[in-house]
């Protein structure tokens, strides 16, 4: 069975530099090296080298293609370099803050010049509402360029920020799948992806997806949000998601990010075992593990 990963982070040198720029104890220009050491990561090196490492890793695990997210505004160019180097294997996503003054310019450049395919919104992190007109404007551009919009809803923790002692004043109320449903319904041709089954807003995510046939869910990460629901299991979540949205709108993902840890095979093993345990047919599994991704990012 072919596997595509719809959710990986491209933690480039530039990503680390932008992320840690407020750590004034680190000399400018040294952030990537110092931060990598602090975190126990391999220094990412230039984007081309990191892209090559990703492809070696995907080969090792027989993963056909992966979406790589530029995980901070301003790092689109790193992912652009990676996908230009391996266009058949890597799909470029990027984090955009639609409330920033340069958002419109960044969005157009990333989708047109750099051929990225997915815009990632983190409303809780950047403090804007999903019914804001700047979000609508983002959807308009995505629609005109055939791009997907990925929207992080629910609980949000950024492990790397925590480890570096960076503040994370997130407003979790802003990551509401029901607010997303309003704008998603206005752009039915734009594929919308809610990661981690809504990260704690499972019910709202299923309601939003039931109303909007363009909303897809990604299965990525350990789904640690299950702890907010007494007794809830990944099996029950998968079963319910399949019942409400069906196999055509679930996208397998791992949330892999840094090296040497690399691709998170145990997430695949766990999700495969879960789908087998609840008796999901091979054709449906094929859609979840690769078919849907290949259709959206052909
Ligand atoms: Zn992620």
PDB file of N, CA, C and O in Angstrom, residues 50-82:
ATOM      1  N   UNK A  50      18.730  19.870   3.616  1.00  0.00           N
ATOM      2  CA  UNK A  50      17.639  19.365   4.457  1.00  0.00           C
ATOM      3  C   UNK A  50      16.590  18.647   3.598  1.00  0.00           C
ATOM      4  O   UNK A  50      16.056  17.603   3.992  1.00  0.00           O
ATOM      5  N   UNK A  51      16.337  19.188   2.406  1.00  0.00           N
ATOM      6  CA  UNK A  51      15.389  18.536   1.490  1.00  0.00           C
ATOM      7  C   UNK A  51      15.903  17.157   1.099  1.00  0.00           C
ATOM      8  O   UNK A  51      15.138  16.176   1.077  1.00  0.00           O
ATOM      9  N   UNK A  52      17.196  17.058   0.821  1.00  0.00           N
ATOM     10  CA  UNK A  52      17.778  15.757   0.467  1.00  0.00           C
ATOM     11  C   UNK A  52      17.640  14.778   1.626  1.00  0.00           C
ATOM     12  O   UNK A  52      17.342  13.606   1.438  1.00  0.00           O
ATOM     13  N   UNK A  53      17.863  15.282   2.826  1.00  0.00           N
ATOM     14  CA  UNK A  53      17.756  14.396   3.990  1.00  0.00           C
ATOM     15  C   UNK A  53      16.332  13.876   4.145  1.00  0.00           C
ATOM     16  O   UNK A  53      16.106  12.713   4.474  1.00  0.00           O
ATOM     17  N   UNK A  54      15.369  14.750   3.890  1.00  0.00           N
ATOM     18  CA  UNK A  54      13.971  14.330   3.956  1.00  0.00           C
ATOM     19  C   UNK A  54      13.680  13.223   2.948  1.00  0.00           C
ATOM     20  O   UNK A  54      13.014  12.232   3.268  1.00  0.00           O
ATOM     21  N   UNK A  55      14.198  13.391   1.747  1.00  0.00           N
ATOM     22  CA  UNK A  55      13.897  12.393   0.710  1.00  0.00           C
ATOM     23  C   UNK A  55      14.568  11.055   1.030  1.00  0.00           C
ATOM     24  O   UNK A  55      13.953   9.989   0.847  1.00  0.00           O
ATOM     25  N   UNK A  56      15.775  11.094   1.563  1.00  0.00           N
ATOM     26  CA  UNK A  56      16.430   9.851   1.995  1.00  0.00           C
ATOM     27  C   UNK A  56      15.566   9.166   3.069  1.00  0.00           C
ATOM     28  O   UNK A  56      15.352   7.949   3.048  1.00  0.00           O
ATOM     29  N   UNK A  57      15.047   9.987   3.983  1.00  0.00           N
ATOM     30  CA  UNK A  57      14.217   9.455   5.076  1.00  0.00           C
ATOM     31  C   UNK A  57      12.902   8.861   4.533  1.00  0.00           C
ATOM     32  O   UNK A  57      12.468   7.786   4.958  1.00  0.00           O
ATOM     33  N   UNK A  58      12.293   9.558   3.583  1.00  0.00           N
ATOM     34  CA  UNK A  58      11.048   9.049   2.989  1.00  0.00           C
ATOM     35  C   UNK A  58      11.333   7.738   2.255  1.00  0.00           C
ATOM     36  O   UNK A  58      10.537   6.793   2.329  1.00  0.00           O
ATOM     37  N   UNK A  59      12.455   7.677   1.556  1.00  0.00           N
ATOM     38  CA  UNK A  59      12.836   6.437   0.862  1.00  0.00           C
ATOM     39  C   UNK A  59      12.997   5.289   1.859  1.00  0.00           C
ATOM     40  O   UNK A  59      12.530   4.177   1.621  1.00  0.00           O
ATOM     41  N   UNK A  60      13.663   5.596   2.951  1.00  0.00           N
ATOM     42  CA  UNK A  60      13.928   4.567   3.969  1.00  0.00           C
ATOM     43  C   UNK A  60      12.636   3.945   4.488  1.00  0.00           C
ATOM     44  O   UNK A  60      12.576   2.754   4.786  1.00  0.00           O
ATOM     45  N   UNK A  61      11.601   4.777   4.574  1.00  0.00           N
ATOM     46  CA  UNK A  61      10.318   4.281   5.091  1.00  0.00           C
ATOM     47  C   UNK A  61       9.307   4.017   3.974  1.00  0.00           C
ATOM     48  O   UNK A  61       8.126   3.781   4.257  1.00  0.00           O
ATOM     49  N   UNK A  62       9.753   4.080   2.752  1.00  0.00           N
ATOM     50  CA  UNK A  62       8.892   3.862   1.587  1.00  0.00           C
ATOM     51  C   UNK A  62       7.647   4.759   1.600  1.00  0.00           C
ATOM     52  O   UNK A  62       6.516   4.296   1.402  1.00  0.00           O
ATOM     53  N   UNK A  63       7.885   6.038   1.869  1.00  0.00           N
ATOM     54  CA  UNK A  63       6.810   7.032   1.801  1.00  0.00           C
ATOM     55  C   UNK A  63       6.926   7.727   0.449  1.00  0.00           C
ATOM     56  O   UNK A  63       8.000   8.232   0.096  1.00  0.00           O
ATOM     57  N   UNK A  64       5.835   7.721  -0.309  1.00  0.00           N
ATOM     58  CA  UNK A  64       5.892   8.233  -1.684  1.00  0.00           C
ATOM     59  C   UNK A  64       6.066   9.752  -1.730  1.00  0.00           C
ATOM     60  O   UNK A  64       6.929  10.267  -2.435  1.00  0.00           O
ATOM     61  N   UNK A  65       5.216  10.461  -0.972  1.00  0.00           N
ATOM     62  CA  UNK A  65       5.250  11.925  -1.016  1.00  0.00           C
ATOM     63  C   UNK A  65       4.911  12.464   0.377  1.00  0.00           C
ATOM     64  O   UNK A  65       4.234  11.797   1.160  1.00  0.00           O
ATOM     65  N   UNK A  66       5.360  13.692   0.631  1.00  0.00           N
ATOM     66  CA  UNK A  66       5.051  14.314   1.923  1.00  0.00           C
ATOM     67  C   UNK A  66       4.828  15.809   1.744  1.00  0.00           C
ATOM     68  O   UNK A  66       5.481  16.453   0.923  1.00  0.00           O
ATOM     69  N   UNK A  67       3.893  16.337   2.528  1.00  0.00           N
ATOM     70  CA  UNK A  67       3.703  17.787   2.610  1.00  0.00           C
ATOM     71  C   UNK A  67       4.640  18.303   3.685  1.00  0.00           C
ATOM     72  O   UNK A  67       4.655  17.789   4.806  1.00  0.00           O
ATOM     73  N   UNK A  68       5.436  19.315   3.338  1.00  0.00           N
ATOM     74  CA  UNK A  68       6.354  19.937   4.295  1.00  0.00           C
ATOM     75  C   UNK A  68       5.876  21.361   4.560  1.00  0.00           C
ATOM     76  O   UNK A  68       5.686  22.140   3.619  1.00  0.00           O
ATOM     77  N   UNK A  69       5.700  21.676   5.824  1.00  0.00           N
ATOM     78  CA  UNK A  69       5.175  22.999   6.200  1.00  0.00           C
ATOM     79  C   UNK A  69       6.321  23.936   6.592  1.00  0.00           C
ATOM     80  O   UNK A  69       7.126  23.599   7.460  1.00  0.00           O
ATOM     81  N   UNK A  70       6.376  25.106   5.946  1.00  0.00           N
ATOM     82  CA  UNK A  70       7.237  26.189   6.430  1.00  0.00           C
ATOM     83  C   UNK A  70       6.532  26.703   7.673  1.00  0.00           C
ATOM     84  O   UNK A  70       5.440  27.271   7.598  1.00  0.00           O
ATOM     85  N   UNK A  71       7.153  26.514   8.850  1.00  0.00           N
ATOM     86  CA  UNK A  71       6.384  26.576  10.089  1.00  0.00           C
ATOM     87  C   UNK A  71       6.457  27.887  10.844  1.00  0.00           C
ATOM     88  O   UNK A  71       6.100  27.948  12.027  1.00  0.00           O
ATOM     89  N   UNK A  72       6.874  28.933  10.149  1.00  0.00           N
ATOM     90  CA  UNK A  72       6.830  30.274  10.739  1.00  0.00           C
ATOM     91  C   UNK A  72       6.728  31.261   9.568  1.00  0.00           C
ATOM     92  O   UNK A  72       7.343  31.013   8.513  1.00  0.00           O
ATOM     93  N   UNK A  73       5.938  32.354   9.720  1.00  0.00           N
ATOM     94  CA  UNK A  73       5.859  33.306   8.607  1.00  0.00           C
ATOM     95  C   UNK A  73       7.254  33.848   8.276  1.00  0.00           C
ATOM     96  O   UNK A  73       8.011  34.198   9.186  1.00  0.00           O
ATOM     97  N   UNK A  74       7.580  33.872   6.992  1.00  0.00           N
ATOM     98  CA  UNK A  74       8.895  34.352   6.580  1.00  0.00           C
ATOM     99  C   UNK A  74       9.825  33.235   6.149  1.00  0.00           C
ATOM    100  O   UNK A  74      10.928  33.490   5.673  1.00  0.00           O
ATOM    101  N   UNK A  75       9.392  31.975   6.309  1.00  0.00           N
ATOM    102  CA  UNK A  75      10.268  30.864   5.926  1.00  0.00           C
ATOM    103  C   UNK A  75       9.777  30.144   4.663  1.00  0.00           C
ATOM    104  O   UNK A  75      10.217  29.041   4.358  1.00  0.00           O
ATOM    105  N   UNK A  76       8.906  30.780   3.905  1.00  0.00           N
ATOM    106  CA  UNK A  76       8.368  30.137   2.696  1.00  0.00           C
ATOM    107  C   UNK A  76       9.469  29.738   1.718  1.00  0.00           C
ATOM    108  O   UNK A  76       9.396  28.706   1.055  1.00  0.00           O
ATOM    109  N   UNK A  77      10.493  30.587   1.645  1.00  0.00           N
ATOM    110  CA  UNK A  77      11.533  30.359   0.636  1.00  0.00           C
ATOM    111  C   UNK A  77      12.304  29.057   0.881  1.00  0.00           C
ATOM    112  O   UNK A  77      12.765  28.420  -0.074  1.00  0.00           O
ATOM    113  N   UNK A  78      12.430  28.648   2.142  1.00  0.00           N
ATOM    114  CA  UNK A  78      13.139  27.389   2.435  1.00  0.00           C
ATOM    115  C   UNK A  78      12.381  26.206   1.852  1.00  0.00           C
ATOM    116  O   UNK A  78      12.966  25.321   1.210  1.00  0.00           O
ATOM    117  N   UNK A  79      11.067  26.186   2.069  1.00  0.00           N
ATOM    118  CA  UNK A  79      10.256  25.087   1.530  1.00  0.00           C
ATOM    119  C   UNK A  79      10.188  25.172   0.003  1.00  0.00           C
ATOM    120  O   UNK A  79      10.190  24.151  -0.684  1.00  0.00           O
ATOM    121  N   UNK A  80      10.177  26.400  -0.519  1.00  0.00           N
ATOM    122  CA  UNK A  80      10.182  26.563  -1.980  1.00  0.00           C
ATOM    123  C   UNK A  80      11.432  25.912  -2.576  1.00  0.00           C
ATOM    124  O   UNK A  80      11.362  25.222  -3.603  1.00  0.00           O
ATOM    125  N   UNK A  81      12.577  26.098  -1.906  1.00  0.00           N
ATOM    126  CA  UNK A  81      13.822  25.489  -2.400  1.00  0.00           C
ATOM    127  C   UNK A  81      13.721  23.964  -2.333  1.00  0.00           C
ATOM    128  O   UNK A  81      14.156  23.261  -3.256  1.00  0.00           O
ATOM    129  N   UNK A  82      13.135  23.461  -1.264  1.00  0.00           N
ATOM    130  CA  UNK A  82      13.015  22.004  -1.087  1.00  0.00           C
ATOM    131  C   UNK A  82      12.140  21.379  -2.175  1.00  0.00           C
ATOM    132  O   UNK A  82      12.498  20.356  -2.765  1.00  0.00           O
TER     133      UNK A  82
END
